[in-house]
PDB file of C-alpha atoms in Angstrom:
ATOM      1  CA  UNK I   1      -8.738 -15.259  -1.826  1.00 51.00           C
ATOM      2  CA  UNK I   2     -10.303 -17.443   0.826  1.00 53.00           C
ATOM      3  CA  UNK I   3      -7.964 -18.921   3.509  1.00 71.00           C
ATOM      4  CA  UNK I   4      -6.380 -22.038   2.217  1.00 82.00           C
ATOM      5  CA  UNK I   5      -5.402 -24.814   4.920  1.00 87.00           C
ATOM      6  CA  UNK I   6      -2.299 -26.439   4.726  1.00 90.00           C
ATOM      7  CA  UNK I   7      -1.581 -30.084   5.820  1.00 91.00           C
ATOM      8  CA  UNK I   8       1.964 -30.587   4.911  1.00 90.00           C
ATOM      9  CA  UNK I   9       4.255 -29.561   7.592  1.00 92.00           C
ATOM     10  CA  UNK I  10       7.403 -28.676   5.501  1.00 92.00           C
ATOM     11  CA  UNK I  11       5.069 -26.452   3.748  1.00 92.00           C
ATOM     12  CA  UNK I  12       3.665 -24.732   7.053  1.00 93.00           C
ATOM     13  CA  UNK I  13       7.330 -24.243   8.071  1.00 93.00           C
ATOM     14  CA  UNK I  14       8.683 -22.845   4.721  1.00 92.00           C
ATOM     15  CA  UNK I  15       5.956 -20.083   4.695  1.00 93.00           C
ATOM     16  CA  UNK I  16       7.107 -19.006   8.254  1.00 94.00           C
ATOM     17  CA  UNK I  17      10.630 -19.164   7.513  1.00 93.00           C
ATOM     18  CA  UNK I  18      10.152 -17.365   3.915  1.00 93.00           C
ATOM     19  CA  UNK I  19       8.177 -14.457   5.708  1.00 93.00           C
ATOM     20  CA  UNK I  20      10.883 -14.127   8.547  1.00 93.00           C
ATOM     21  CA  UNK I  21      13.662 -14.001   5.498  1.00 93.00           C
ATOM     22  CA  UNK I  22      11.234 -11.285   3.990  1.00 90.00           C
ATOM     23  CA  UNK I  23      11.453  -9.296   7.201  1.00 88.00           C
ATOM     24  CA  UNK I  24      14.947  -9.442   7.936  1.00 88.00           C
ATOM     25  CA  UNK I  25      15.694  -8.289   4.403  1.00 84.00           C
ATOM     26  CA  UNK I  26      13.771  -5.203   5.233  1.00 79.00           C
ATOM     27  CA  UNK I  27      10.863  -5.856   2.454  1.00 78.00           C
ATOM     28  CA  UNK I  28       7.731  -3.175   3.204  1.00 73.00           C
ATOM     29  CA  UNK I  29       5.113  -4.523   5.610  1.00 74.00           C
ATOM     30  CA  UNK I  30       2.592  -5.216   2.890  1.00 75.00           C
ATOM     31  CA  UNK I  31       5.215  -7.516   1.281  1.00 84.00           C
ATOM     32  CA  UNK I  32       6.182  -9.364   4.394  1.00 87.00           C
ATOM     33  CA  UNK I  33       2.155  -9.849   5.010  1.00 87.00           C
ATOM     34  CA  UNK I  34       1.113 -10.573   1.501  1.00 88.00           C
ATOM     35  CA  UNK I  35       3.912 -12.620  -0.254  1.00 91.00           C
ATOM     36  CA  UNK I  36       3.645 -15.636   2.396  1.00 93.00           C
ATOM     37  CA  UNK I  37      -0.209 -15.737   1.679  1.00 92.00           C
ATOM     38  CA  UNK I  38       0.481 -16.153  -2.179  1.00 92.00           C
ATOM     39  CA  UNK I  39       3.158 -18.667  -1.344  1.00 93.00           C
ATOM     40  CA  UNK I  40       0.568 -20.452   0.917  1.00 94.00           C
ATOM     41  CA  UNK I  41      -1.982 -20.780  -2.218  1.00 93.00           C
ATOM     42  CA  UNK I  42       1.066 -22.326  -4.529  1.00 93.00           C
ATOM     43  CA  UNK I  43       1.598 -24.719  -1.678  1.00 93.00           C
ATOM     44  CA  UNK I  44      -2.174 -25.539  -1.585  1.00 94.00           C
ATOM     45  CA  UNK I  45      -2.141 -26.203  -5.339  1.00 93.00           C
ATOM     46  CA  UNK I  46       0.834 -28.573  -4.770  1.00 92.00           C
ATOM     47  CA  UNK I  47      -1.257 -30.488  -2.078  1.00 93.00           C
ATOM     48  CA  UNK I  48      -4.194 -30.802  -4.219  1.00 93.00           C
ATOM     49  CA  UNK I  49      -2.142 -32.357  -6.951  1.00 93.00           C
ATOM     50  CA  UNK I  50      -0.042 -34.708  -4.600  1.00 94.00           C
ATOM     51  CA  UNK I  51       3.010 -33.087  -4.445  1.00 91.00           C
ATOM     52  CA  UNK I  52       4.237 -33.047  -1.145  1.00 90.00           C
ATOM     53  CA  UNK I  53       7.951 -31.959  -1.559  1.00 89.00           C
ATOM     54  CA  UNK I  54       9.637 -29.154  -3.208  1.00 88.00           C
ATOM     55  CA  UNK I  55      12.027 -31.609  -4.342  1.00 87.00           C
ATOM     56  CA  UNK I  56       9.235 -33.059  -6.671  1.00 88.00           C
ATOM     57  CA  UNK I  57       8.346 -29.530  -8.190  1.00 87.00           C
ATOM     58  CA  UNK I  58       9.287 -29.290 -12.083  1.00 88.00           C
ATOM     59  CA  UNK I  59       9.111 -26.249 -14.146  1.00 88.00           C
ATOM     60  CA  UNK I  60       6.091 -27.706 -15.842  1.00 90.00           C
ATOM     61  CA  UNK I  61       4.336 -27.727 -12.366  1.00 90.00           C
ATOM     62  CA  UNK I  62       4.898 -24.081 -12.072  1.00 88.00           C
ATOM     63  CA  UNK I  63       3.650 -23.334 -15.592  1.00 90.00           C
ATOM     64  CA  UNK I  64       0.724 -25.411 -14.797  1.00 91.00           C
ATOM     65  CA  UNK I  65      -0.020 -23.601 -11.769  1.00 90.00           C
ATOM     66  CA  UNK I  66       0.198 -20.373 -13.416  1.00 89.00           C
ATOM     67  CA  UNK I  67      -2.208 -21.423 -16.201  1.00 91.00           C
ATOM     68  CA  UNK I  68      -4.330 -22.253 -13.513  1.00 90.00           C
ATOM     69  CA  UNK I  69      -4.068 -18.757 -12.117  1.00 89.00           C
ATOM     70  CA  UNK I  70      -4.648 -17.342 -15.453  1.00 87.00           C
ATOM     71  CA  UNK I  71      -8.189 -19.260 -15.515  1.00 86.00           C
ATOM     72  CA  UNK I  72      -9.173 -18.752 -11.884  1.00 84.00           C
ATOM     73  CA  UNK I  73     -12.189 -16.450 -11.487  1.00 79.00           C
ATOM     74  CA  UNK I  74     -11.567 -13.366  -9.362  1.00 75.00           C
ATOM     75  CA  UNK I  75     -13.109 -13.419  -6.090  1.00 69.00           C
ATOM     76  CA  UNK I  76     -13.689  -9.924  -5.285  1.00 62.00           C
ATOM     77  CA  UNK I  77     -14.566  -8.538  -8.668  1.00 61.00           C
ATOM     78  CA  UNK I  78     -16.182 -10.322 -11.891  1.00 58.00           C
ATOM     79  CA  UNK I  79     -13.493 -11.668 -14.515  1.00 68.00           C
ATOM     80  CA  UNK I  80     -10.093 -13.193 -14.213  1.00 74.00           C
ATOM     81  CA  UNK I  81      -7.390 -12.157 -12.092  1.00 79.00           C
ATOM     82  CA  UNK I  82      -5.660  -8.725 -13.067  1.00 79.00           C
ATOM     83  CA  UNK I  83      -2.274  -8.731 -14.674  1.00 79.00           C
ATOM     84  CA  UNK I  84      -0.756  -6.896 -11.916  1.00 77.00           C
ATOM     85  CA  UNK I  85      -2.066  -9.666  -9.334  1.00 82.00           C
ATOM     86  CA  UNK I  86      -0.496 -12.347 -11.912  1.00 85.00           C
ATOM     87  CA  UNK I  87       2.779 -10.445 -11.925  1.00 85.00           C
ATOM     88  CA  UNK I  88       2.624 -10.437  -8.021  1.00 88.00           C
ATOM     89  CA  UNK I  89       2.336 -13.993  -7.823  1.00 88.00           C
ATOM     90  CA  UNK I  90       5.331 -14.372 -10.267  1.00 88.00           C
ATOM     91  CA  UNK I  91       7.422 -12.038  -7.881  1.00 89.00           C
ATOM     92  CA  UNK I  92       6.619 -14.282  -4.823  1.00 91.00           C
ATOM     93  CA  UNK I  93       7.763 -17.510  -6.779  1.00 91.00           C
ATOM     94  CA  UNK I  94      10.922 -15.739  -7.877  1.00 90.00           C
ATOM     95  CA  UNK I  95      11.436 -14.294  -4.520  1.00 91.00           C
ATOM     96  CA  UNK I  96      10.877 -17.850  -2.720  1.00 90.00           C
ATOM     97  CA  UNK I  97      13.210 -19.346  -5.568  1.00 89.00           C
ATOM     98  CA  UNK I  98      16.003 -16.675  -4.123  1.00 89.00           C
ATOM     99  CA  UNK I  99      15.184 -17.902  -0.632  1.00 90.00           C
ATOM    100  CA  UNK I 100      15.848 -21.554  -1.322  1.00 88.00           C
ATOM    101  CA  UNK I 101      19.101 -20.629  -3.139  1.00 87.00           C
ATOM    102  CA  UNK I 102      19.903 -19.000  -0.091  1.00 86.00           C
ATOM    103  CA  UNK I 103      19.108 -21.805   2.133  1.00 85.00           C
ATOM    104  CA  UNK I 104      18.645 -25.340   0.143  1.00 69.00           C
ATOM    105  CA  UNK I 105      21.430 -25.871  -2.235  1.00 62.00           C
ATOM    106  CA  UNK I 106      19.804 -29.232  -3.051  1.00 71.00           C
ATOM    107  CA  UNK I 107      16.792 -27.910  -4.320  1.00 73.00           C
ATOM    108  CA  UNK I 108      16.274 -26.778  -8.070  1.00 76.00           C
ATOM    109  CA  UNK I 109      13.342 -24.742  -8.251  1.00 81.00           C
ATOM    110  CA  UNK I 110      12.872 -22.558 -11.591  1.00 82.00           C
ATOM    111  CA  UNK I 111      10.133 -19.913 -12.467  1.00 83.00           C
ATOM    112  CA  UNK I 112       9.929 -20.418 -16.536  1.00 79.00           C
ATOM    113  CA  UNK I 113       7.521 -17.160 -16.506  1.00 82.00           C
ATOM    114  CA  UNK I 114       7.501 -14.087 -18.474  1.00 78.00           C
ATOM    115  CA  UNK I 115       5.936 -10.950 -16.866  1.00 76.00           C
ATOM    116  CA  UNK I 116       2.458  -9.678 -17.927  1.00 73.00           C
ATOM    117  CA  UNK I 117       2.708  -6.635 -19.968  1.00 71.00           C
ATOM    118  CA  UNK I 118       0.739  -3.873 -18.304  1.00 57.00           C
ATOM    119  CA  UNK I 119      -0.628  -0.530 -19.434  1.00 53.00           C
ATOM    120  CA  UNK I 120       0.218   1.877 -16.307  1.00 54.00           C
ATOM    121  CA  UNK I 121      -3.117   3.778 -17.002  1.00 53.00           C
ATOM    122  CA  UNK I 122      -5.038   0.453 -16.332  1.00 53.00           C
ATOM    123  CA  UNK I 123      -3.547  -0.187 -13.166  1.00 53.00           C
ATOM    124  CA  UNK I 124      -4.182   3.055 -11.455  1.00 65.00           C
ATOM    125  CA  UNK I 125      -7.558   3.688 -10.037  1.00 74.00           C
ATOM    126  CA  UNK I 126      -8.508   6.793  -7.996  1.00 83.00           C
ATOM    127  CA  UNK I 127     -11.356   7.922  -5.856  1.00 91.00           C
ATOM    128  CA  UNK I 128     -13.962  10.342  -6.757  1.00 91.00           C
ATOM    129  CA  UNK I 129     -14.432  13.495  -4.662  1.00 93.00           C
ATOM    130  CA  UNK I 130     -17.528  12.265  -3.220  1.00 95.00           C
ATOM    131  CA  UNK I 131     -15.312   9.312  -1.902  1.00 96.00           C
ATOM    132  CA  UNK I 132     -12.994  11.576  -0.505  1.00 97.00           C
ATOM    133  CA  UNK I 133     -15.928  13.503   1.482  1.00 97.00           C
ATOM    134  CA  UNK I 134     -17.467  10.271   2.693  1.00 97.00           C
ATOM    135  CA  UNK I 135     -13.774   9.279   4.264  1.00 98.00           C
ATOM    136  CA  UNK I 136     -13.458  12.501   5.988  1.00 98.00           C
ATOM    137  CA  UNK I 137     -16.879  12.261   7.092  1.00 98.00           C
ATOM    138  CA  UNK I 138     -16.188   8.695   8.421  1.00 97.00           C
ATOM    139  CA  UNK I 139     -13.329   9.535  10.354  1.00 98.00           C
ATOM    140  CA  UNK I 140     -15.997  11.025  13.362  1.00 97.00           C
ATOM    141  CA  UNK I 141     -16.849   7.415  13.698  1.00 97.00           C
ATOM    142  CA  UNK I 142     -13.404   5.621  13.178  1.00 96.00           C
ATOM    143  CA  UNK I 143     -12.687   5.513  16.937  1.00 96.00           C
ATOM    144  CA  UNK I 144     -14.576   5.660  20.136  1.00 96.00           C
ATOM    145  CA  UNK I 145     -11.715   8.027  21.411  1.00 97.00           C
ATOM    146  CA  UNK I 146     -11.649  11.716  20.381  1.00 97.00           C
ATOM    147  CA  UNK I 147      -8.145  12.333  20.308  1.00 97.00           C
ATOM    148  CA  UNK I 148      -7.651   8.999  18.207  1.00 97.00           C
ATOM    149  CA  UNK I 149     -10.307  10.504  15.795  1.00 98.00           C
ATOM    150  CA  UNK I 150      -8.246  13.837  15.610  1.00 98.00           C
ATOM    151  CA  UNK I 151      -5.263  11.889  14.780  1.00 98.00           C
ATOM    152  CA  UNK I 152      -6.905   9.710  12.030  1.00 98.00           C
ATOM    153  CA  UNK I 153      -8.129  13.105  10.720  1.00 98.00           C
ATOM    154  CA  UNK I 154      -4.502  14.517  10.516  1.00 98.00           C
ATOM    155  CA  UNK I 155      -3.568  11.057   8.676  1.00 98.00           C
ATOM    156  CA  UNK I 156      -6.020  11.736   5.982  1.00 98.00           C
ATOM    157  CA  UNK I 157      -4.971  15.260   5.789  1.00 98.00           C
ATOM    158  CA  UNK I 158      -1.430  14.227   5.021  1.00 98.00           C
ATOM    159  CA  UNK I 159      -2.282  11.262   2.784  1.00 97.00           C
ATOM    160  CA  UNK I 160      -4.933  12.956   0.609  1.00 97.00           C
ATOM    161  CA  UNK I 161      -4.759  16.986   1.002  1.00 97.00           C
ATOM    162  CA  UNK I 162      -1.016  17.043   1.150  1.00 97.00           C
ATOM    163  CA  UNK I 163      -0.736  13.739  -1.187  1.00 95.00           C
ATOM    164  CA  UNK I 164       2.414  12.421   0.978  1.00 95.00           C
ATOM    165  CA  UNK I 165       3.422   9.189   0.101  1.00 92.00           C
ATOM    166  CA  UNK I 166       3.359   6.610   3.165  1.00 91.00           C
ATOM    167  CA  UNK I 167       6.921   6.869   4.342  1.00 89.00           C
ATOM    168  CA  UNK I 168       6.820  10.801   3.799  1.00 93.00           C
ATOM    169  CA  UNK I 169       3.571  10.718   6.012  1.00 95.00           C
ATOM    170  CA  UNK I 170       5.227   8.483   8.693  1.00 93.00           C
ATOM    171  CA  UNK I 171       8.473  10.845   9.061  1.00 93.00           C
ATOM    172  CA  UNK I 172       6.699  14.263   9.435  1.00 96.00           C
ATOM    173  CA  UNK I 173       7.480  16.027  12.714  1.00 97.00           C
ATOM    174  CA  UNK I 174       5.683  18.544  14.396  1.00 97.00           C
ATOM    175  CA  UNK I 175       7.984  21.317  13.527  1.00 97.00           C
ATOM    176  CA  UNK I 176       7.650  20.670   9.807  1.00 97.00           C
ATOM    177  CA  UNK I 177       4.294  21.870   9.851  1.00 97.00           C
ATOM    178  CA  UNK I 178       4.660  25.552   9.198  1.00 97.00           C
ATOM    179  CA  UNK I 179       1.847  27.362  10.350  1.00 96.00           C
ATOM    180  CA  UNK I 180       2.956  31.022   9.422  1.00 96.00           C
ATOM    181  CA  UNK I 181       3.718  29.949   6.028  1.00 96.00           C
ATOM    182  CA  UNK I 182       0.751  27.457   5.226  1.00 96.00           C
ATOM    183  CA  UNK I 183       3.304  25.110   4.118  1.00 97.00           C
ATOM    184  CA  UNK I 184       4.541  21.332   5.081  1.00 97.00           C
ATOM    185  CA  UNK I 185       8.049  20.293   5.117  1.00 96.00           C
ATOM    186  CA  UNK I 186       8.778  17.024   3.518  1.00 94.00           C
ATOM    187  CA  UNK I 187      12.031  15.882   4.896  1.00 84.00           C
ATOM    188  CA  UNK I 188      12.090  12.211   3.782  1.00 69.00           C
ATOM    189  CA  UNK I 189      11.065  12.396   0.162  1.00 67.00           C
ATOM    190  CA  UNK I 190      11.893   9.890  -2.388  1.00 66.00           C
ATOM    191  CA  UNK I 191      15.548   9.749  -2.826  1.00 63.00           C
ATOM    192  CA  UNK I 192      15.841  11.707   0.044  1.00 67.00           C
ATOM    193  CA  UNK I 193      14.736  15.254  -1.797  1.00 80.00           C
ATOM    194  CA  UNK I 194      13.280  17.762   0.415  1.00 89.00           C
ATOM    195  CA  UNK I 195      10.077  19.870  -0.511  1.00 93.00           C
ATOM    196  CA  UNK I 196       7.649  22.002   0.710  1.00 95.00           C
ATOM    197  CA  UNK I 197       4.017  21.355   0.092  1.00 96.00           C
ATOM    198  CA  UNK I 198       1.092  24.183   0.453  1.00 95.00           C
ATOM    199  CA  UNK I 199      -1.739  23.495   2.802  1.00 96.00           C
ATOM    200  CA  UNK I 200      -4.819  25.206   3.047  1.00 96.00           C
ATOM    201  CA  UNK I 201      -6.107  27.107   6.107  1.00 96.00           C
ATOM    202  CA  UNK I 202      -8.892  24.583   6.763  1.00 96.00           C
ATOM    203  CA  UNK I 203      -6.544  21.309   6.721  1.00 97.00           C
ATOM    204  CA  UNK I 204      -3.971  23.546   8.694  1.00 97.00           C
ATOM    205  CA  UNK I 205      -6.387  24.056  11.488  1.00 97.00           C
ATOM    206  CA  UNK I 206      -7.317  20.505  11.663  1.00 97.00           C
ATOM    207  CA  UNK I 207      -3.722  19.739  12.302  1.00 98.00           C
ATOM    208  CA  UNK I 208      -3.480  22.639  14.839  1.00 97.00           C
ATOM    209  CA  UNK I 209      -6.266  21.047  16.536  1.00 97.00           C
ATOM    210  CA  UNK I 210      -4.714  17.519  16.714  1.00 98.00           C
ATOM    211  CA  UNK I 211      -1.390  19.033  17.830  1.00 97.00           C
ATOM    212  CA  UNK I 212      -2.402  21.320  20.804  1.00 96.00           C
ATOM    213  CA  UNK I 213      -5.482  19.480  21.914  1.00 97.00           C
ATOM    214  CA  UNK I 214      -5.795  15.624  20.855  1.00 97.00           C
ATOM    215  CA  UNK I 215      -1.867  14.549  20.445  1.00 97.00           C
ATOM    216  CA  UNK I 216      -0.983  15.720  24.253  1.00 96.00           C
ATOM    217  CA  UNK I 217      -3.717  12.955  25.381  1.00 97.00           C
ATOM    218  CA  UNK I 218      -1.560  10.252  23.811  1.00 97.00           C
ATOM    219  CA  UNK I 219       0.812   8.726  26.260  1.00 95.00           C
ATOM    220  CA  UNK I 220       4.240   9.939  26.311  1.00 95.00           C
ATOM    221  CA  UNK I 221       3.539  12.297  23.599  1.00 95.00           C
ATOM    222  CA  UNK I 222       6.408  14.624  24.696  1.00 94.00           C
ATOM    223  CA  UNK I 223       9.091  12.101  24.172  1.00 94.00           C
ATOM    224  CA  UNK I 224       8.848  12.231  20.445  1.00 96.00           C
ATOM    225  CA  UNK I 225       9.082  15.041  17.469  1.00 96.00           C
ATOM    226  CA  UNK I 226       6.809  12.901  15.401  1.00 97.00           C
ATOM    227  CA  UNK I 227       3.355  14.271  14.433  1.00 98.00           C
ATOM    228  CA  UNK I 228       1.559  11.150  14.089  1.00 98.00           C
ATOM    229  CA  UNK I 229       1.949   8.849  17.128  1.00 97.00           C
ATOM    230  CA  UNK I 230       0.221   5.772  18.620  1.00 95.00           C
ATOM    231  CA  UNK I 231      -1.189   4.659  21.739  1.00 92.00           C
ATOM    232  CA  UNK I 232       1.875   4.524  23.690  1.00 93.00           C
ATOM    233  CA  UNK I 233       3.597   7.683  22.123  1.00 94.00           C
ATOM    234  CA  UNK I 234       5.750   6.087  19.487  1.00 95.00           C
ATOM    235  CA  UNK I 235       5.850   7.236  15.928  1.00 95.00           C
ATOM    236  CA  UNK I 236       3.158   5.873  13.897  1.00 95.00           C
ATOM    237  CA  UNK I 237       4.543   3.043  11.602  1.00 92.00           C
ATOM    238  CA  UNK I 238       3.360   1.629   8.407  1.00 89.00           C
ATOM    239  CA  UNK I 239       1.305  -1.042   9.679  1.00 90.00           C
ATOM    240  CA  UNK I 240      -0.309   1.010  12.171  1.00 93.00           C
ATOM    241  CA  UNK I 241      -1.237   3.421   9.576  1.00 94.00           C
ATOM    242  CA  UNK I 242      -2.552   0.673   7.521  1.00 93.00           C
ATOM    243  CA  UNK I 243      -5.205  -0.344  10.433  1.00 94.00           C
ATOM    244  CA  UNK I 244      -6.227   2.930  11.073  1.00 96.00           C
ATOM    245  CA  UNK I 245      -6.851   3.810   7.426  1.00 96.00           C
ATOM    246  CA  UNK I 246      -8.846   0.766   7.645  1.00 95.00           C
ATOM    247  CA  UNK I 247     -10.950   1.814  10.444  1.00 97.00           C
ATOM    248  CA  UNK I 248     -11.793   5.174   8.178  1.00 97.00           C
ATOM    249  CA  UNK I 249     -12.713   2.880   5.513  1.00 96.00           C
ATOM    250  CA  UNK I 250     -14.917   0.553   7.381  1.00 96.00           C
ATOM    251  CA  UNK I 251     -16.585   3.422   9.285  1.00 97.00           C
ATOM    252  CA  UNK I 252     -18.014   4.581   5.924  1.00 97.00           C
ATOM    253  CA  UNK I 253     -20.411   1.921   5.670  1.00 96.00           C
ATOM    254  CA  UNK I 254     -20.217   1.942   2.106  1.00 95.00           C
ATOM    255  CA  UNK I 255     -19.540  -1.183   0.309  1.00 92.00           C
ATOM    256  CA  UNK I 256     -18.309   0.496  -2.856  1.00 91.00           C
ATOM    257  CA  UNK I 257     -16.013   2.326  -1.063  1.00 93.00           C
ATOM    258  CA  UNK I 258     -14.723  -0.246   0.645  1.00 91.00           C
ATOM    259  CA  UNK I 259     -14.041  -2.526  -2.226  1.00 87.00           C
ATOM    260  CA  UNK I 260     -12.037   0.115  -3.907  1.00 86.00           C
ATOM    261  CA  UNK I 261      -8.891  -1.192  -1.897  1.00 86.00           C
ATOM    262  CA  UNK I 262      -7.850   2.239  -0.579  1.00 92.00           C
ATOM    263  CA  UNK I 263      -4.069   2.644   0.028  1.00 91.00           C
ATOM    264  CA  UNK I 264      -1.711   5.682   0.715  1.00 92.00           C
ATOM    265  CA  UNK I 265      -0.781   5.921  -2.955  1.00 88.00           C
ATOM    266  CA  UNK I 266      -4.331   5.775  -4.246  1.00 90.00           C
ATOM    267  CA  UNK I 267      -5.120   8.801  -2.038  1.00 95.00           C
ATOM    268  CA  UNK I 268      -2.032  10.481  -3.536  1.00 92.00           C
ATOM    269  CA  UNK I 269      -3.197   9.696  -6.996  1.00 90.00           C
ATOM    270  CA  UNK I 270      -6.559  10.755  -6.169  1.00 92.00           C
ATOM    271  CA  UNK I 271      -5.434  14.056  -5.477  1.00 94.00           C
ATOM    272  CA  UNK I 272      -3.406  14.677  -8.152  1.00 90.00           C
ATOM    273  CA  UNK I 273      -6.238  13.729 -10.501  1.00 90.00           C
ATOM    274  CA  UNK I 274      -8.469  16.082  -8.791  1.00 92.00           C
ATOM    275  CA  UNK I 275      -6.062  18.836  -8.897  1.00 92.00           C
ATOM    276  CA  UNK I 276      -5.756  18.346 -12.650  1.00 87.00           C
ATOM    277  CA  UNK I 277      -9.554  18.171 -13.165  1.00 87.00           C
ATOM    278  CA  UNK I 278     -10.000  21.627 -11.547  1.00 88.00           C
ATOM    279  CA  UNK I 279      -7.451  23.090 -14.182  1.00 89.00           C
ATOM    280  CA  UNK I 280      -4.518  23.386 -11.992  1.00 90.00           C
ATOM    281  CA  UNK I 281      -1.166  23.582 -13.901  1.00 90.00           C
ATOM    282  CA  UNK I 282       0.759  20.182 -14.496  1.00 89.00           C
ATOM    283  CA  UNK I 283       3.661  21.693 -13.496  1.00 91.00           C
ATOM    284  CA  UNK I 284       2.565  22.800 -10.044  1.00 91.00           C
ATOM    285  CA  UNK I 285       1.136  19.246  -9.476  1.00 90.00           C
ATOM    286  CA  UNK I 286       4.762  17.940 -10.336  1.00 91.00           C
ATOM    287  CA  UNK I 287       6.111  20.157  -7.636  1.00 91.00           C
ATOM    288  CA  UNK I 288       3.438  19.506  -5.047  1.00 93.00           C
ATOM    289  CA  UNK I 289       4.266  15.620  -5.707  1.00 92.00           C
ATOM    290  CA  UNK I 290       7.769  15.737  -5.546  1.00 89.00           C
ATOM    291  CA  UNK I 291       8.108  14.248  -9.143  1.00 86.00           C
ATOM    292  CA  UNK I 292      11.805  14.531 -10.648  1.00 81.00           C
ATOM    293  CA  UNK I 293      10.285  14.206 -14.061  1.00 79.00           C
ATOM    294  CA  UNK I 294       7.253  16.166 -15.668  1.00 81.00           C
ATOM    295  CA  UNK I 295       6.902  12.561 -17.666  1.00 76.00           C
ATOM    296  CA  UNK I 296       5.997  11.161 -14.215  1.00 75.00           C
ATOM    297  CA  UNK I 297       2.994  13.719 -13.861  1.00 83.00           C
ATOM    298  CA  UNK I 298       1.645  13.544 -17.189  1.00 79.00           C
ATOM    299  CA  UNK I 299       0.208  10.231 -16.676  1.00 75.00           C
ATOM    300  CA  UNK I 300      -2.434  11.852 -14.710  1.00 77.00           C
ATOM    301  CA  UNK I 301      -3.608  13.853 -17.882  1.00 76.00           C
ATOM    302  CA  UNK I 302      -4.218  10.332 -19.407  1.00 64.00           C
ATOM    303  CA  UNK I 303      -6.227   9.337 -16.294  1.00 66.00           C
ATOM    304  CA  UNK I 304      -8.492  12.471 -16.315  1.00 69.00           C
ATOM    305  CA  UNK I 305      -9.098  11.300 -19.922  1.00 65.00           C
ATOM    306  CA  UNK I 306      -9.987   7.700 -19.041  1.00 61.00           C
ATOM    307  CA  UNK I 307     -12.428   8.898 -16.607  1.00 59.00           C
ATOM    308  CA  UNK I 308     -14.062  11.460 -18.785  1.00 58.00           C
ATOM    309  CA  UNK I 309     -14.810   8.616 -21.169  1.00 49.00           C
ATOM    310  CA  UNK I 310     -16.539   6.560 -18.488  1.00 43.00           C
TER     311      UNK I 310
END
């Protein structure tokens, strides 16, 4: 979506306040970043239809806006907006309704929309093994400083090779890399469940090189137990992780890869699917990913079937 310029000062102020509210409530960095952008599109639509106050918004206004979204072309790929994207817009508007109820009791803002029904298989996209090879190769060109390159490589090892979730990756400490056993201890798993993730000798060596050669070149490296650290020695956060992952993706110089919206979870989906394609037992994949139920893991069998049909 192209950047839309608002003229209405009250709309501009609402976007700023809405973003601050989301941040205070502790929403994920990605939500705090993206929801105000979607809200800005809604406000731009209102301005284009001469609706310059939230008090003038009617249920039909929201319905008409949603119909416009359903018909709007997708700017990054052919066709219309995905159902997932449309549902995100609904979430943004409903969260804005909640914001108004907390801050402006005189405004009656309703969202008369029903969520789009989505086949989860259709929402999951993965990278090919060639894509993964390209990413690891591109790490070498992701930063001009070799110690940062080594840290970025360690980041990719945890996200793809170990299949860790974003927050799990953030919370890994140096002592969680069990070199003698070839395992990574995941302390902050989903629902606070611990698990051990196996790591092969090659990837273990990459982590070892980072810890003993590169990590010590970061400022204040000895003031934290965090494995992945930033410029000033602080634990790498979600926002910084996103930035460094983007630098790796950009360094591929591959337009196809750059268009795939690569996220930590997409890397996790990819390694699970690649394991299954290689014939690995699904029960092992369940344990590797830290799923509580086998049904959650079985979605990857459908993914394999989907990609075999392509």
